[in-house]
Short mmCIF file of C-alpha atoms and ligand atoms in Angstrom, two decimals:
data_model
loop_
_atom_site.label_atom_id
_atom_site.label_comp_id
_atom_site.label_asym_id
_atom_site.label_seq_id
_atom_site.Cartn_x
_atom_site.Cartn_y
_atom_site.Cartn_z
CA MET A 1 -30.36 -6.56 6.14
CA ASP A 2 -26.98 -7.24 7.73
CA ALA A 3 -28.55 -10.25 9.40
CA VAL A 4 -28.61 -12.13 6.08
CA GLU A 5 -25.71 -14.52 5.72
CA PRO A 6 -23.32 -13.60 2.87
CA LEU A 7 -23.17 -16.12 0.03
CA SER A 8 -19.90 -17.86 -0.75
CA PHE A 9 -17.89 -15.99 -3.36
CA GLU A 10 -18.31 -18.86 -5.82
CA GLU A 11 -22.09 -18.89 -5.51
CA ALA A 12 -22.28 -15.12 -5.72
CA ILE A 13 -20.27 -15.02 -8.94
CA GLU A 14 -22.28 -17.83 -10.52
CA THR A 15 -25.50 -15.91 -9.96
CA TYR A 16 -24.53 -12.27 -10.37
CA GLU A 17 -22.28 -9.97 -12.32
CA PRO A 18 -20.37 -7.48 -10.19
CA VAL A 19 -20.00 -3.82 -11.16
CA MET A 20 -17.35 -1.76 -9.41
CA GLY A 21 -16.49 1.88 -9.18
CA LEU A 22 -13.22 2.80 -7.51
CA GLU A 23 -12.52 6.22 -6.08
CA VAL A 24 -8.92 6.69 -5.08
CA HIS A 25 -7.82 9.67 -3.02
CA VAL A 26 -4.18 10.64 -3.35
CA GLU A 27 -2.61 13.04 -0.85
CA LEU A 28 -0.04 15.19 -2.57
CA ASN A 29 3.43 15.76 -1.15
CA THR A 30 3.50 19.52 -1.77
CA ALA A 31 5.30 21.62 0.82
CA THR A 32 2.15 23.55 1.70
CA LYS A 33 -1.59 22.96 1.70
CA MET A 34 -4.07 23.20 -1.16
CA PHE A 35 -5.38 26.66 -0.35
CA SER A 36 -3.12 27.98 2.40
CA SER A 37 0.56 28.43 3.18
CA ALA A 38 0.45 26.12 6.23
CA PRO A 39 2.92 23.20 6.03
CA ASN A 40 1.73 19.91 4.60
CA ALA A 41 3.51 17.45 6.89
CA PHE A 42 2.63 14.13 8.46
CA GLY A 43 3.10 13.18 12.08
CA ASP A 44 3.61 16.60 13.69
CA GLU A 45 2.11 17.72 17.00
CA PRO A 46 -1.66 18.07 16.54
CA ASN A 47 -2.91 21.47 15.43
CA THR A 48 0.51 22.95 14.75
CA ASN A 49 0.32 22.97 10.93
CA VAL A 50 -2.74 25.17 10.70
CA ASN A 51 -3.40 28.76 9.87
CA GLU A 52 -6.42 31.08 9.60
CA VAL A 53 -7.46 29.75 6.21
CA ASP A 54 -7.44 26.12 7.37
CA LEU A 55 -9.50 27.12 10.40
CA GLY A 56 -12.08 28.93 8.26
CA MET A 57 -11.65 32.23 10.07
CA PRO A 58 -13.89 35.07 8.87
CA GLY A 59 -12.23 37.39 6.40
CA THR A 60 -9.61 34.91 5.18
CA LEU A 61 -9.31 33.97 1.54
CA PRO A 62 -7.90 30.82 -0.05
CA ALA A 63 -5.23 30.82 -2.76
CA VAL A 64 -4.64 27.82 -5.02
CA ASN A 65 -1.36 25.93 -4.62
CA GLY A 66 0.17 26.05 -8.11
CA LYS A 67 2.36 23.04 -7.47
CA ALA A 68 -0.71 20.97 -6.58
CA VAL A 69 -2.32 21.98 -9.88
CA GLU A 70 0.80 20.85 -11.71
CA SER A 71 0.67 17.53 -9.88
CA ALA A 72 -2.98 17.13 -10.88
CA ILE A 73 -2.16 17.82 -14.52
CA LYS A 74 0.73 15.36 -14.47
CA LEU A 75 -1.45 12.71 -12.92
CA GLY A 76 -4.19 13.41 -15.45
CA LEU A 77 -1.68 12.95 -18.27
CA ALA A 78 -0.31 9.74 -16.76
CA LEU A 79 -3.89 8.42 -16.60
CA ASN A 80 -4.33 9.21 -20.31
CA CYS A 81 -6.95 11.85 -19.49
CA SER A 82 -7.89 15.00 -21.34
CA ILE A 83 -6.89 18.10 -19.39
CA ALA A 84 -9.56 20.78 -19.06
CA GLU A 85 -8.55 24.06 -20.65
CA ARG A 86 -10.51 25.82 -17.95
CA CYS A 87 -11.90 24.45 -14.71
CA ARG A 88 -13.26 25.65 -11.41
CA PHE A 89 -13.53 24.65 -7.79
CA ALA A 90 -16.86 24.05 -6.10
CA ARG A 91 -18.10 23.99 -2.53
CA LYS A 92 -19.42 20.69 -1.25
CA GLN A 93 -21.57 21.51 1.76
CA TYR A 94 -21.77 19.18 4.69
CA PHE A 95 -21.41 19.24 8.45
CA TYR A 96 -17.76 18.41 8.81
CA PRO A 97 -16.50 18.52 12.41
CA ASP A 98 -13.03 17.99 10.97
CA THR A 99 -13.28 20.86 8.46
CA PRO A 100 -14.06 24.14 10.20
CA LYS A 101 -15.40 25.92 7.09
CA ASN A 102 -18.17 23.32 6.90
CA TRP A 103 -17.70 22.83 3.22
CA GLN A 104 -15.04 21.00 1.32
CA THR A 105 -13.47 22.90 -1.53
CA SER A 106 -13.55 20.36 -4.31
CA GLN A 107 -14.33 20.21 -8.01
CA TYR A 108 -17.70 19.10 -9.25
CA ASP A 109 -18.85 19.53 -12.83
CA GLU A 110 -15.50 20.90 -14.02
CA PRO A 111 -12.74 18.47 -13.02
CA ILE A 112 -9.21 19.27 -14.16
CA ALA A 113 -8.80 15.88 -15.89
CA PHE A 114 -11.36 13.56 -17.45
CA ASP A 115 -11.89 10.60 -19.79
CA GLY A 116 -8.76 8.53 -19.37
CA HIS A 117 -7.79 4.94 -18.83
CA VAL A 118 -5.18 2.76 -17.15
CA ASP A 119 -4.18 -0.74 -18.12
CA VAL A 120 -3.63 -2.90 -15.09
CA GLU A 121 -1.68 -6.11 -15.11
CA LEU A 122 -3.22 -9.08 -13.33
CA ASP A 123 -1.42 -11.86 -11.50
CA ASP A 124 -1.26 -14.10 -14.56
CA GLY A 125 0.09 -11.33 -16.77
CA GLU A 126 -3.28 -10.55 -18.41
CA LYS A 127 -4.13 -6.88 -18.90
CA PHE A 128 -7.41 -5.25 -17.99
CA ARG A 129 -8.33 -1.72 -19.02
CA VAL A 130 -9.98 0.48 -16.39
CA GLU A 131 -11.67 3.57 -17.79
CA ILE A 132 -11.23 6.77 -15.80
CA GLU A 133 -14.12 9.16 -15.55
CA ARG A 134 -12.34 12.06 -13.90
CA ALA A 135 -9.53 13.18 -11.64
CA HIS A 136 -10.27 16.28 -9.63
CA MET A 137 -8.57 18.42 -7.03
CA GLU A 138 -9.85 18.91 -3.51
CA GLU A 139 -8.68 19.21 0.07
CA ASP A 140 -8.41 16.66 2.85
CA ALA A 141 -10.29 16.94 6.14
CA GLY A 142 -8.77 17.03 9.63
CA LYS A 143 -8.56 13.93 11.75
CA LEU A 144 -10.93 12.93 14.53
CA THR A 145 -9.92 10.58 17.30
CA HIS A 146 -12.77 9.12 19.28
CA ALA A 147 -11.74 8.18 22.79
CA GLY A 148 -13.53 5.19 24.23
CA ALA A 149 -13.73 1.46 23.92
CA SER A 150 -15.27 1.43 20.44
CA GLY A 151 -12.91 3.92 18.81
CA ARG A 152 -16.00 5.09 16.94
CA ILE A 153 -18.06 8.21 17.48
CA GLN A 154 -20.94 6.09 18.74
CA GLY A 155 -20.37 5.56 22.45
CA ALA A 156 -17.20 7.67 22.56
CA ASP A 157 -16.38 9.42 25.84
CA TYR A 158 -15.04 12.41 23.96
CA SER A 159 -13.47 13.20 20.61
CA LEU A 160 -10.26 15.00 19.73
CA VAL A 161 -9.71 16.88 16.54
CA ASP A 162 -6.43 17.54 14.78
CA TYR A 163 -6.63 20.04 11.93
CA ASN A 164 -3.11 19.41 10.62
CA ARG A 165 -4.54 17.40 7.74
CA ALA A 166 -7.34 19.88 7.01
CA GLY A 167 -6.53 21.43 3.66
CA VAL A 168 -3.88 18.92 2.56
CA PRO A 169 -4.06 18.71 -1.26
CA LEU A 170 -5.90 15.70 -2.60
CA ILE A 171 -6.61 14.37 -6.02
CA GLU A 172 -9.60 12.09 -6.32
CA ILE A 173 -9.55 9.69 -9.24
CA VAL A 174 -12.93 8.20 -10.14
CA THR A 175 -13.34 5.26 -12.49
CA LYS A 176 -16.23 4.69 -14.82
CA PRO A 177 -18.27 1.67 -13.76
CA ILE A 178 -16.04 -1.38 -14.21
CA THR A 179 -18.01 -4.17 -15.86
CA GLY A 180 -17.04 -7.53 -17.27
CA ALA A 181 -14.64 -8.29 -14.43
CA GLY A 182 -16.61 -11.29 -13.17
CA ARG A 183 -14.74 -13.36 -10.64
CA ARG A 184 -11.63 -11.27 -11.18
CA ALA A 185 -13.31 -8.15 -9.76
CA PRO A 186 -11.48 -8.28 -6.39
CA GLU A 187 -8.15 -8.93 -8.10
CA ILE A 188 -8.75 -6.12 -10.60
CA ALA A 189 -9.57 -3.75 -7.75
CA ARG A 190 -6.32 -4.66 -6.02
CA ALA A 191 -4.28 -4.37 -9.21
CA TYR A 192 -5.89 -1.03 -10.05
CA VAL A 193 -5.14 0.57 -6.69
CA SER A 194 -1.64 -0.81 -6.78
CA THR A 195 -1.15 0.62 -10.30
CA ILE A 196 -2.40 4.03 -9.20
CA ARG A 197 -0.02 3.90 -6.27
CA ASP A 198 2.85 3.05 -8.62
CA ILE A 199 1.92 5.89 -10.95
CA VAL A 200 1.74 8.59 -8.26
CA LYS A 201 4.92 7.30 -6.70
CA GLY A 202 6.65 7.33 -10.08
CA LEU A 203 5.44 10.91 -10.64
CA ASP A 204 6.77 11.79 -7.19
CA ILE A 205 3.60 13.74 -6.44
CA SER A 206 2.72 11.75 -3.31
CA ASP A 207 4.53 9.79 -0.63
CA ALA A 208 2.05 7.08 -1.62
CA ARG A 209 2.24 5.33 1.76
CA MET A 210 -1.06 3.61 2.18
CA GLU A 211 -0.41 2.85 5.84
CA ARG A 212 -0.34 6.62 6.38
CA GLY A 213 -3.45 7.19 4.34
CA ASN A 214 -1.63 8.90 1.47
CA VAL A 215 -3.55 6.67 -0.92
CA ARG A 216 -7.02 5.48 0.09
CA CYS A 217 -9.74 3.78 -1.83
CA ASP A 218 -13.51 3.94 -1.66
CA ALA A 219 -14.84 0.81 -3.30
CA ASN A 220 -18.32 0.94 -4.85
CA VAL A 221 -19.84 -2.43 -5.56
CA SER A 222 -23.16 -3.53 -6.99
CA LEU A 223 -24.48 -6.73 -8.49
CA MET A 224 -26.78 -7.39 -11.40
CA ARG A 225 -28.16 -10.47 -13.09
CA PRO A 226 -26.00 -11.34 -16.10
CA GLY A 227 -27.19 -9.41 -19.10
CA ALA A 228 -29.59 -7.27 -17.06
CA GLY A 229 -28.12 -4.15 -18.59
CA VAL A 230 -29.21 -2.07 -15.60
CA PHE A 231 -26.84 -1.66 -12.68
CA GLY A 232 -27.94 -2.65 -9.23
CA THR A 233 -27.82 -0.39 -6.18
CA ARG A 234 -24.26 0.18 -4.97
CA SER A 235 -22.66 0.30 -1.58
CA GLU A 236 -19.53 2.37 -1.04
CA THR A 237 -16.91 1.02 1.35
CA LYS A 238 -14.91 4.04 2.50
CA ASN A 239 -11.23 4.57 3.17
CA VAL A 240 -9.84 1.15 2.51
CA ASN A 241 -6.18 1.76 3.11
CA SER A 242 -4.20 -1.23 2.03
CA ILE A 243 -3.92 -3.00 -1.30
CA ARG A 244 -4.86 -6.28 0.29
CA ALA A 245 -7.86 -4.77 2.06
CA VAL A 246 -9.21 -3.45 -1.25
CA GLU A 247 -9.35 -7.00 -2.59
CA HIS A 248 -10.93 -8.31 0.59
CA ALA A 249 -13.48 -5.50 0.81
CA VAL A 250 -14.68 -6.06 -2.76
CA THR A 251 -14.87 -9.81 -2.16
CA TYR A 252 -16.89 -9.31 1.00
CA GLU A 253 -19.29 -6.80 -0.55
CA ILE A 254 -19.97 -9.11 -3.50
CA ARG A 255 -20.78 -11.91 -1.06
CA ARG A 256 -22.91 -9.65 1.15
CA HIS A 257 -24.93 -8.19 -1.72
CA ALA A 258 -25.47 -11.67 -3.16
CA GLY A 259 -26.72 -12.92 0.19
CA ILE A 260 -29.26 -10.11 0.47
CA LEU A 261 -30.38 -10.23 -3.16
CA SER A 262 -30.80 -13.98 -3.30
CA ALA A 263 -32.89 -13.83 -0.10
CA GLY A 264 -35.21 -11.43 -1.93
CA GLY A 265 -33.94 -8.34 -0.13
CA SER A 266 -32.73 -5.09 -1.61
CA ILE A 267 -29.48 -3.19 -1.20
CA VAL A 268 -29.47 0.13 0.60
CA GLN A 269 -27.33 2.82 -1.06
CA GLU A 270 -25.03 3.59 1.82
CA THR A 271 -21.44 4.11 2.81
CA ARG A 272 -19.83 1.31 4.73
CA HIS A 273 -16.76 0.96 6.94
CA TRP A 274 -14.07 -1.63 6.34
CA LYS A 275 -13.19 -3.69 9.40
CA GLU A 276 -9.75 -5.19 9.06
CA ASP A 277 -10.01 -7.57 12.00
CA THR A 278 -13.06 -9.46 10.74
CA ARG A 279 -12.54 -8.67 7.04
CA THR A 280 -16.12 -7.47 6.85
CA THR A 281 -17.86 -4.14 6.36
CA SER A 282 -20.41 -2.43 8.57
CA SER A 283 -23.06 0.11 7.77
CA GLY A 284 -22.05 3.78 7.82
CA ARG A 285 -24.45 6.46 6.69
CA ILE A 286 -27.14 6.48 4.05
CA LYS A 287 -25.38 7.86 1.00
CA SER A 288 -26.37 11.35 -0.04
CA ASP A 289 -26.94 12.07 -3.67
CA ALA A 290 -24.90 14.86 -5.20
CA ASP A 291 -27.93 17.20 -4.98
CA ASP A 292 -27.86 16.99 -1.21
CA TYR A 293 -24.43 18.60 -1.04
CA ARG A 294 -25.69 21.84 -2.64
CA TYR A 295 -22.56 22.16 -4.73
CA PHE A 296 -21.95 25.60 -6.17
CA PRO A 297 -18.93 27.23 -7.83
CA GLU A 298 -16.41 28.45 -5.27
CA PRO A 299 -16.74 32.25 -5.33
CA ASP A 300 -13.43 32.90 -3.55
CA LEU A 301 -11.24 31.30 -6.21
CA VAL A 302 -10.74 32.26 -9.82
CA PRO A 303 -11.06 29.55 -12.48
CA ILE A 304 -7.90 27.73 -13.51
CA VAL A 305 -6.81 28.05 -17.11
CA THR A 306 -4.32 25.53 -18.41
CA THR A 307 -2.43 26.68 -21.49
CA LYS A 308 -1.23 24.18 -24.08
CA GLU A 309 2.40 25.17 -23.43
CA TRP A 310 2.03 24.54 -19.72
CA VAL A 311 0.42 21.13 -20.21
CA GLU A 312 3.01 20.14 -22.81
CA SER A 313 5.92 21.22 -20.62
CA LEU A 314 4.49 19.06 -17.82
CA ARG A 315 4.01 16.17 -20.22
CA ALA A 316 7.69 16.46 -21.11
CA GLU A 317 8.55 15.99 -17.41
CA LEU A 318 6.61 12.73 -17.04
CA PRO A 319 8.79 9.84 -15.90
CA GLU A 320 8.96 6.41 -17.45
CA PRO A 321 5.51 4.77 -17.16
CA PRO A 322 5.40 2.04 -14.50
CA ALA A 323 4.80 -0.80 -16.98
CA GLN A 324 7.90 0.19 -18.93
CA ARG A 325 9.86 0.59 -15.72
CA ARG A 326 8.89 -2.93 -14.69
CA ARG A 327 10.17 -4.37 -17.96
CA ARG A 328 13.45 -2.51 -17.53
CA LEU A 329 13.94 -3.62 -13.93
CA ARG A 330 13.13 -7.25 -14.70
CA GLU A 331 15.81 -7.32 -17.34
CA ALA A 332 18.34 -5.50 -15.17
CA TRP A 333 17.77 -7.80 -12.21
CA GLY A 334 17.64 -11.03 -14.17
CA TYR A 335 14.58 -12.35 -12.35
CA SER A 336 12.45 -15.01 -14.02
CA GLU A 337 8.93 -14.04 -15.14
CA ALA A 338 7.47 -15.89 -12.17
CA GLU A 339 9.86 -14.38 -9.65
CA PHE A 340 9.15 -10.93 -10.97
CA ARG A 341 5.40 -11.41 -10.98
CA ASP A 342 5.54 -12.55 -7.35
CA VAL A 343 7.44 -9.39 -6.48
CA ILE A 344 4.81 -7.27 -8.22
CA ALA A 345 1.95 -9.16 -6.61
CA ALA A 346 3.57 -8.65 -3.22
CA GLY A 347 3.85 -4.92 -3.98
CA LEU A 348 7.56 -5.00 -3.24
CA LEU A 349 9.05 -3.57 -6.42
CA ASP A 350 9.91 -0.21 -4.88
CA GLN A 351 11.40 -1.77 -1.79
CA ILE A 352 13.59 -4.07 -3.84
CA GLU A 353 14.65 -1.27 -6.17
CA GLU A 354 15.57 0.90 -3.22
CA THR A 355 17.45 -1.92 -1.53
CA VAL A 356 19.40 -2.60 -4.73
CA SER A 357 20.19 1.12 -5.00
CA HIS A 358 21.61 0.92 -1.47
CA GLY A 359 24.09 -1.65 -2.71
CA ALA A 360 22.42 -5.04 -2.26
CA SER A 361 22.48 -7.47 -5.17
CA PRO A 362 19.06 -8.03 -6.78
CA ALA A 363 19.10 -11.62 -5.52
CA VAL A 364 19.82 -10.59 -1.93
CA ALA A 365 17.18 -7.84 -2.01
CA ARG A 366 14.59 -10.29 -3.32
CA LYS A 367 15.56 -12.95 -0.81
CA TRP A 368 14.92 -10.65 2.15
CA TRP A 369 11.78 -8.89 0.95
CA MET A 370 10.05 -11.94 -0.49
CA GLY A 371 11.34 -14.21 2.26
CA GLU A 372 11.80 -13.25 5.87
CA ILE A 373 10.27 -9.76 5.76
CA SER A 374 7.13 -11.02 4.02
CA ARG A 375 6.91 -13.92 6.44
CA LEU A 376 7.18 -11.60 9.46
CA ALA A 377 4.67 -9.18 7.95
CA ASN A 378 2.26 -12.02 7.29
CA ALA A 379 2.53 -13.31 10.82
CA ARG A 380 1.75 -9.83 12.09
CA GLU A 381 -0.97 -9.22 9.52
CA VAL A 382 0.56 -6.08 8.09
CA GLU A 383 1.99 -5.24 4.68
CA PRO A 384 5.74 -5.86 4.36
CA ALA A 385 6.23 -2.14 3.74
CA GLY A 386 4.41 -1.44 7.00
CA LEU A 387 6.97 -3.31 9.11
CA GLY A 388 9.32 -0.34 8.97
CA VAL A 389 12.39 -2.19 7.69
CA GLU A 390 14.63 0.25 5.82
CA SER A 391 16.74 -0.72 2.82
CA ALA A 392 19.88 0.32 4.67
CA THR A 393 19.03 -2.19 7.41
CA ILE A 394 18.87 -5.04 4.93
CA VAL A 395 22.17 -4.02 3.42
CA GLU A 396 23.69 -3.89 6.91
CA LEU A 397 22.29 -7.29 7.76
CA ASN A 398 23.69 -8.74 4.58
CA GLU A 399 27.09 -7.23 5.26
CA LEU A 400 27.14 -8.89 8.67
CA ILE A 401 26.51 -12.22 6.93
CA GLN A 402 29.16 -11.55 4.31
CA ALA A 403 31.68 -10.64 6.98
CA GLY A 404 30.96 -13.94 8.68
CA SER A 405 29.78 -12.23 11.89
CA ILE A 406 26.41 -13.98 11.73
CA ASN A 407 24.89 -16.73 9.67
CA ASP A 408 21.59 -16.70 7.80
CA LYS A 409 19.60 -18.20 10.59
CA ILE A 410 20.83 -15.69 13.17
CA ALA A 411 20.27 -12.91 10.65
CA ARG A 412 16.60 -13.80 10.51
CA GLN A 413 16.39 -13.56 14.29
CA VAL A 414 18.21 -10.23 14.20
CA LEU A 415 15.66 -8.94 11.71
CA GLU A 416 12.82 -9.91 14.01
CA HIS A 417 14.48 -8.16 16.97
CA HIS A 418 14.99 -5.13 14.74
CA VAL A 419 11.29 -5.06 13.86
CA ASP A 420 10.57 -5.28 17.57
CA GLY A 421 12.52 -2.06 18.04
CA GLU A 422 15.85 -3.33 19.36
CA GLY A 423 17.93 -1.05 17.15
CA SER A 424 20.29 -1.61 14.26
CA PRO A 425 21.44 -5.11 13.30
CA ALA A 426 24.98 -4.41 14.53
CA ASP A 427 23.62 -3.23 17.89
CA ILE A 428 21.42 -6.28 18.22
CA VAL A 429 24.25 -8.68 17.40
CA ARG A 430 26.46 -6.95 19.96
CA ASN A 431 23.84 -6.56 22.70
CA ARG A 432 22.57 -10.09 22.39
CA GLY A 433 25.98 -11.63 21.84
CA LEU A 434 24.96 -13.27 18.58
CA GLU A 435 28.31 -13.24 16.76
CA VAL A 436 29.10 -16.48 15.03
CA VAL A 437 31.38 -18.62 17.13
CA SER A 438 34.45 -18.86 14.97
CA ASP A 439 37.04 -18.49 17.67
CA ASP A 440 38.81 -21.81 17.38
CA GLY A 441 38.79 -22.81 21.03
CA ALA A 442 35.03 -22.87 21.59
CA LEU A 443 34.27 -24.14 18.13
CA THR A 444 36.90 -26.88 18.19
CA ALA A 445 35.54 -28.11 21.50
CA ALA A 446 32.02 -28.26 20.06
CA VAL A 447 33.24 -30.07 16.93
CA GLU A 448 35.24 -32.59 18.94
CA LYS A 449 32.22 -33.29 21.10
CA ALA A 450 30.03 -33.83 18.02
CA MET A 451 32.64 -36.14 16.47
CA ALA A 452 32.93 -38.16 19.66
CA GLU A 453 29.17 -38.58 19.84
CA ASN A 454 28.82 -39.55 16.15
CA PRO A 455 31.53 -42.11 15.39
CA ASP A 456 29.54 -43.53 12.44
CA VAL A 457 29.59 -40.14 10.75
CA VAL A 458 33.31 -39.80 11.40
CA GLU A 459 33.87 -43.22 9.75
CA LYS A 460 31.98 -42.12 6.64
CA VAL A 461 34.02 -38.94 6.37
CA LYS A 462 37.18 -40.92 6.81
CA ALA A 463 36.02 -43.16 3.99
CA GLY A 464 35.87 -40.09 1.77
CA LYS A 465 32.18 -39.26 1.99
CA LEU A 466 32.71 -35.60 2.68
CA LYS A 467 29.01 -34.84 2.43
CA ALA A 468 28.51 -36.73 5.68
CA ILE A 469 30.07 -33.77 7.51
CA GLY A 470 26.65 -32.16 7.17
CA ALA A 471 25.40 -34.50 9.88
CA LEU A 472 27.87 -32.98 12.34
CA ILE A 473 26.79 -29.42 11.72
CA GLY A 474 23.44 -29.83 13.50
CA PRO A 475 24.98 -30.97 16.81
CA VAL A 476 27.65 -28.24 16.62
CA MET A 477 24.97 -25.61 15.99
CA LYS A 478 23.06 -26.91 18.98
CA GLU A 479 26.12 -26.67 21.15
CA THR A 480 26.83 -23.09 20.01
CA ARG A 481 23.19 -21.91 20.07
CA GLY A 482 23.13 -21.70 16.28
CA GLN A 483 26.07 -19.35 16.15
CA ALA A 484 28.64 -21.58 14.48
CA ASP A 485 30.10 -20.79 11.09
CA ALA A 486 29.29 -23.90 9.04
CA GLY A 487 32.30 -23.44 6.74
CA LYS A 488 34.58 -23.32 9.73
CA VAL A 489 33.04 -26.48 11.20
CA LYS A 490 33.83 -28.41 8.01
CA GLN A 491 37.36 -27.12 8.02
CA ILE A 492 37.96 -28.21 11.62
CA VAL A 493 36.52 -31.70 11.02
CA LEU A 494 38.81 -32.20 8.05
CA GLU A 495 41.81 -30.94 10.01
CA ARG A 496 41.04 -33.32 12.88
CA LEU A 497 40.93 -36.20 10.40
CA GLY A 498 44.17 -35.10 8.85
CA ARG A 499 42.61 -34.24 5.51
CA ASN A 500 43.03 -31.03 3.60
CA SER A 501 39.86 -29.18 2.84
P1 ADP B 601 -20.04 9.58 -4.96
O1 ADP B 601 -19.81 11.03 -4.80
O2 ADP B 601 -21.40 9.15 -4.63
O3 ADP B 601 -18.99 8.79 -4.32
P2 ADP B 601 -18.75 9.34 -7.51
O4 ADP B 601 -19.31 9.69 -8.84
O5 ADP B 601 -17.64 10.14 -6.95
O6 ADP B 601 -19.99 9.29 -6.52
O7 ADP B 601 -18.25 7.83 -7.54
C1 ADP B 601 -19.11 6.76 -7.74
C2 ADP B 601 -18.31 5.60 -8.25
O8 ADP B 601 -19.13 4.45 -8.33
C3 ADP B 601 -17.80 5.80 -9.65
O9 ADP B 601 -16.55 5.13 -9.78
C4 ADP B 601 -18.85 5.15 -10.51
O10 ADP B 601 -18.34 4.68 -11.73
C5 ADP B 601 -19.26 3.99 -9.66
N1 ADP B 601 -20.65 3.56 -9.80
C6 ADP B 601 -21.72 4.29 -10.13
N2 ADP B 601 -22.82 3.53 -10.14
C7 ADP B 601 -22.43 2.29 -9.76
C8 ADP B 601 -23.13 1.05 -9.55
N3 ADP B 601 -24.42 0.95 -9.69
N4 ADP B 601 -22.40 -0.01 -9.18
C9 ADP B 601 -21.07 0.08 -8.99
N5 ADP B 601 -20.38 1.20 -9.16
C10 ADP B 601 -21.04 2.31 -9.55
MG1 MG B 602 -17.05 10.00 -4.23
#
């Protein structure tokens, strides 16, 4: 049915009511894996962080990572869930080329946390409550790389497998069906994933870097006629790994379903892939029902019992909830409501907080993240956090401006060169010779030339209209390739005219 043209979002929302279910996978930042002592680390040489358990060797036995269980309990508490007093793992059977055991150790009918909720804040400050069905523990799969033009398994020349990620601890958080969202469904999906990311980051249980897949979302979407009372068939768009993409994927699926339904077709229950370049989804596999996975209780692991004392001691360790933290930071930074909301919407709270903690003023941190870094990120179609600009770099850049070595305009160029991999700001300024021209000889010559070419401006200044000096700055900048210190230019003009600045 992919041949049917999607409806516009407006038309889709006028005709149908969307229902969403969001499954968020969070990779934990424990030192070792969920069931083995192999290191849990990102970016190492393929197949170096693996041991016998991860490789499913005969005769090996798993052991539960206690730290991961604690993280799961903390997350459950932060999501206002009940914590199971006793729960078990289960085997989910499937042919997994990236998981040598050929089953995923997960939890099925006995999740560690269940029945919670999170309140998400929307762009206009409204709150929307998302009910949580469960949060359960499981393990990640390895990573397949398909070599060939498509990058997909279909038509690949060969495939490589890296088992470093196999067995990395995961928590999967599953919402109850989200109804009543209407046209705000895509925005709610974005705000929800961003809230979950904030929570796990605040708990320090995950690196929470979506660009690395630490937090990934499967977005289930279905449509029904208003008041139908019975949900439509859902599609599940897998592994959407940016906040922005979550919003786009939900928007697209609503439009696609509406196109099919209004043409009299029916939706196939299937998984779909998100395609960032076209902002569309494509068909994956027909979705199995739970029965097909032949779940059964994991016989190699004992059940987990959570005592009241343990849960309460973990509750006592919970950090300030993100909503409270936001209120505190807004007051501390003195941003207006609108400024602060823009920061939240851009997902840049952490970056700004970190930059401020590195010594930048809140205003300077906001200026860079919301300004030039966001602009660069936008132009390159990545998230600002994905550009790889460190807080220390911004502080360094700002210090160069403060010291008068570069001006704002040059600083923006330096940032771009930095993003392109040319090294630290100081290196770039040195290597490219970008220091502000404040040595009097060169600058005076440029100012004198500008004055000679603009006698009308000089007359105005002489007549006391000091603001007119602004008109000389452009020509001087041109002469010095933008590297003049504007304050210095003014000073020289006034000196030439025998006035004190
Ligand atoms: P699966 O293993 O098939 O992914 P889960 O129970 O883990 O199933 O997750 C399904 C998600 O989809 C849940 O968030 C659930 O609330 C949601 N969901 C279930 N039925 C529908 C539907 N008809 N439309 C939209 N979302 C749905
Ligand atoms: Mg699922």
